[in-house]
Amino acid sequence: PEWYQVRVELTVTDVNDNIPEWSMVPAPYLAVVSPDATGGSQVYKLSARDGDEGLNGEVEYFLSDGGDGRFEVDRKSGQIRTTGLPLQRDREYLLTVVAADGLGSRSAPAIISVVAGARPPQFTNASFTIAIPENTPEGQP
């Protein structure tokens, strides 16, 4: 015969062409924790997405710098928790975290600012514009 019939099965897999991207809002990433927090107290929840499928899209979280050993990141859930070491009141701890997919592609680092105690008001815009009519009585909103 001039032709043959052969059954071929193909498996198409997703290539690792995406990196994890942070999906937490709003930025900047700010958190407050009690200076008296016990070990295991939740401080912040990280969230990243990867557009790949399967192992290529599974995201794990890592604390790469900061916190002086006072914070840890759950690799699977992305929860940042205290380790139980004492926190210094009114100190700001800057935590650098990264997300990685199953084959090691890493996100850009994210900085989480954690204050042990009260956080003063934060202004994220460089400037604010408001309009007040000239005939607004003094002391009125």
mmCIF file of C-alpha atoms in Angstrom:
data_model
loop_
_atom_site.group_PDB
_atom_site.id
_atom_site.type_symbol
_atom_site.label_atom_id
_atom_site.label_comp_id
_atom_site.label_asym_id
_atom_site.label_seq_id
_atom_site.Cartn_x
_atom_site.Cartn_y
_atom_site.Cartn_z
ATOM 1 C CA PRO A 1 0.000 0.000 0.000
ATOM 2 C CA GLU A 2 1.003 3.577 -0.595
ATOM 3 C CA TRP A 3 -0.121 4.768 2.882
ATOM 4 C CA TYR A 4 -0.137 3.543 6.454
ATOM 5 C CA GLN A 5 -2.440 4.368 9.290
ATOM 6 C CA VAL A 6 -0.727 4.791 12.673
ATOM 7 C CA ARG A 7 -2.325 5.924 15.895
ATOM 8 C CA VAL A 8 -0.258 8.605 17.638
ATOM 9 C CA GLU A 9 -1.029 10.063 21.039
ATOM 10 C CA LEU A 10 0.325 13.519 21.806
ATOM 11 C CA THR A 11 0.560 15.091 25.215
ATOM 12 C CA VAL A 12 0.790 18.870 25.160
ATOM 13 C CA THR A 13 2.335 20.422 28.239
ATOM 14 C CA ASP A 14 2.568 24.014 29.357
ATOM 15 C CA VAL A 15 6.031 25.551 29.154
ATOM 16 C CA ASN A 16 7.228 27.632 32.080
ATOM 17 C CA ASP A 17 6.924 30.956 30.256
ATOM 18 C CA ASN A 18 5.383 32.979 33.101
ATOM 19 C CA ILE A 19 6.831 34.089 36.418
ATOM 20 C CA PRO A 20 4.812 34.571 39.600
ATOM 21 C CA GLU A 21 3.349 38.059 39.942
ATOM 22 C CA TRP A 22 2.192 39.673 43.182
ATOM 23 C CA SER A 23 -1.577 40.116 43.484
ATOM 24 C CA MET A 24 -1.786 41.789 46.899
ATOM 25 C CA VAL A 25 -3.544 45.162 47.007
ATOM 26 C CA PRO A 26 -3.073 47.908 47.852
ATOM 27 C CA ALA A 27 0.599 48.683 47.510
ATOM 28 C CA PRO A 28 2.703 49.563 49.414
ATOM 29 C CA TYR A 29 2.426 46.431 51.519
ATOM 30 C CA LEU A 30 1.933 47.531 55.129
ATOM 31 C CA ALA A 31 1.182 45.545 58.281
ATOM 32 C CA VAL A 32 0.892 46.156 62.015
ATOM 33 C CA VAL A 33 1.532 43.628 64.761
ATOM 34 C CA SER A 34 1.306 43.902 68.522
ATOM 35 C CA PRO A 35 4.735 44.170 70.143
ATOM 36 C CA ASP A 36 3.454 41.519 72.579
ATOM 37 C CA ALA A 37 2.436 39.069 69.819
ATOM 38 C CA THR A 38 3.081 35.431 70.622
ATOM 39 C CA GLY A 39 4.823 33.038 68.244
ATOM 40 C CA GLY A 40 2.644 32.051 65.310
ATOM 41 C CA SER A 41 0.644 35.299 65.240
ATOM 42 C CA GLN A 42 -0.424 36.092 61.676
ATOM 43 C CA VAL A 43 0.957 39.380 60.396
ATOM 44 C CA TYR A 44 0.258 39.434 56.633
ATOM 45 C CA LYS A 45 -1.003 37.182 53.817
ATOM 46 C CA LEU A 46 1.085 37.063 50.639
ATOM 47 C CA SER A 47 -0.577 36.318 47.334
ATOM 48 C CA ALA A 48 0.997 35.708 43.928
ATOM 49 C CA ARG A 49 -0.329 34.200 40.713
ATOM 50 C CA ASP A 50 1.485 32.353 37.946
ATOM 51 C CA GLY A 51 -0.126 32.054 34.510
ATOM 52 C CA ASP A 52 1.322 28.601 33.873
ATOM 53 C CA GLU A 53 -0.410 25.284 34.556
ATOM 54 C CA GLY A 54 0.553 22.321 36.720
ATOM 55 C CA LEU A 55 3.905 22.351 38.483
ATOM 56 C CA ASN A 56 4.885 25.420 36.464
ATOM 57 C CA GLY A 57 2.030 27.383 38.055
ATOM 58 C CA GLU A 58 2.310 26.235 41.677
ATOM 59 C CA VAL A 59 3.594 29.137 43.786
ATOM 60 C CA GLU A 60 5.675 28.961 46.962
ATOM 61 C CA TYR A 61 6.745 31.890 49.128
ATOM 62 C CA PHE A 62 10.127 32.656 50.674
ATOM 63 C CA LEU A 63 11.444 35.248 53.105
ATOM 64 C CA SER A 64 14.713 36.289 51.496
ATOM 65 C CA ASP A 65 15.778 39.091 53.833
ATOM 66 C CA GLY A 66 14.830 41.125 56.893
ATOM 67 C CA GLY A 67 12.967 40.628 60.136
ATOM 68 C CA ASP A 68 15.951 39.629 62.300
ATOM 69 C CA GLY A 69 14.520 36.121 62.691
ATOM 70 C CA ARG A 70 11.289 37.485 64.194
ATOM 71 C CA PHE A 71 9.114 36.526 61.214
ATOM 72 C CA GLU A 72 8.642 33.438 59.045
ATOM 73 C CA VAL A 73 6.729 32.730 55.855
ATOM 74 C CA ASP A 74 4.654 29.601 55.303
ATOM 75 C CA ARG A 75 5.890 28.367 51.917
ATOM 76 C CA LYS A 76 2.497 27.082 50.742
ATOM 77 C CA SER A 77 -0.055 29.514 52.226
ATOM 78 C CA GLY A 78 2.005 32.707 52.063
ATOM 79 C CA GLN A 79 1.133 33.666 55.628
ATOM 80 C CA ILE A 80 3.732 35.754 57.415
ATOM 81 C CA ARG A 81 3.804 34.923 61.132
ATOM 82 C CA THR A 82 5.828 35.881 64.168
ATOM 83 C CA THR A 83 8.426 33.368 65.379
ATOM 84 C CA GLY A 84 8.107 34.184 69.076
ATOM 85 C CA LEU A 85 11.281 36.262 69.375
ATOM 86 C CA PRO A 86 10.494 39.566 71.110
ATOM 87 C CA LEU A 87 9.450 42.488 68.933
ATOM 88 C CA GLN A 88 10.744 45.975 69.608
ATOM 89 C CA ARG A 89 7.877 48.432 70.198
ATOM 90 C CA ASP A 90 7.391 51.014 67.401
ATOM 91 C CA ARG A 91 10.126 49.442 65.270
ATOM 92 C CA GLU A 92 9.576 48.963 61.555
ATOM 93 C CA TYR A 93 10.722 45.613 60.175
ATOM 94 C CA LEU A 94 11.220 45.455 56.408
ATOM 95 C CA LEU A 95 10.734 41.958 55.033
ATOM 96 C CA THR A 96 11.846 41.062 51.504
ATOM 97 C CA VAL A 97 9.852 38.174 50.072
ATOM 98 C CA VAL A 98 9.832 36.366 46.749
ATOM 99 C CA ALA A 99 7.440 33.932 45.120
ATOM 100 C CA ALA A 100 8.713 31.019 43.026
ATOM 101 C CA ASP A 101 6.931 28.533 40.806
ATOM 102 C CA GLY A 102 7.497 24.790 40.807
ATOM 103 C CA LEU A 103 10.494 25.007 38.472
ATOM 104 C CA GLY A 104 12.169 27.908 40.261
ATOM 105 C CA SER A 105 11.116 30.959 38.237
ATOM 106 C CA ARG A 106 11.053 33.825 40.736
ATOM 107 C CA SER A 107 8.942 36.936 41.073
ATOM 108 C CA ALA A 108 10.331 40.386 41.577
ATOM 109 C CA PRO A 109 10.968 40.895 45.313
ATOM 110 C CA ALA A 110 8.220 42.517 47.375
ATOM 111 C CA ILE A 111 8.901 44.565 50.496
ATOM 112 C CA ILE A 112 6.491 44.179 53.413
ATOM 113 C CA SER A 113 6.694 46.896 56.069
ATOM 114 C CA VAL A 114 5.698 45.560 59.502
ATOM 115 C CA VAL A 115 5.442 47.920 62.474
ATOM 116 C CA ALA A 116 5.359 46.491 65.994
ATOM 117 C CA GLY A 117 2.840 48.849 67.577
ATOM 118 C CA ALA A 118 0.789 51.728 66.210
ATOM 119 C CA ARG A 119 1.470 52.809 62.634
ATOM 120 C CA PRO A 120 1.287 56.526 61.933
ATOM 121 C CA PRO A 121 -0.897 57.579 58.987
ATOM 122 C CA GLN A 122 0.655 56.679 55.644
ATOM 123 C CA PHE A 123 0.330 58.776 52.513
ATOM 124 C CA THR A 124 1.124 56.841 49.373
ATOM 125 C CA ASN A 125 0.563 59.621 46.820
ATOM 126 C CA ALA A 126 3.267 62.218 46.270
ATOM 127 C CA SER A 127 0.591 64.934 46.212
ATOM 128 C CA PHE A 128 -3.107 65.376 46.916
ATOM 129 C CA THR A 129 -5.442 67.839 45.212
ATOM 130 C CA ILE A 130 -8.687 69.064 46.726
ATOM 131 C CA ALA A 131 -11.072 71.823 45.686
ATOM 132 C CA ILE A 132 -12.730 74.040 48.293
ATOM 133 C CA PRO A 133 -15.259 76.618 47.121
ATOM 134 C CA GLU A 134 -14.222 80.129 48.166
ATOM 135 C CA ASN A 135 -17.516 80.724 49.984
ATOM 136 C CA THR A 136 -17.173 77.682 52.283
ATOM 137 C CA PRO A 137 -17.651 78.813 55.925
ATOM 138 C CA GLU A 138 -14.662 78.348 58.221
ATOM 139 C CA GLY A 139 -14.568 74.967 59.950
ATOM 140 C CA GLN A 140 -16.916 73.278 57.441
ATOM 141 C CA PRO A 141 -15.922 70.103 55.614
#
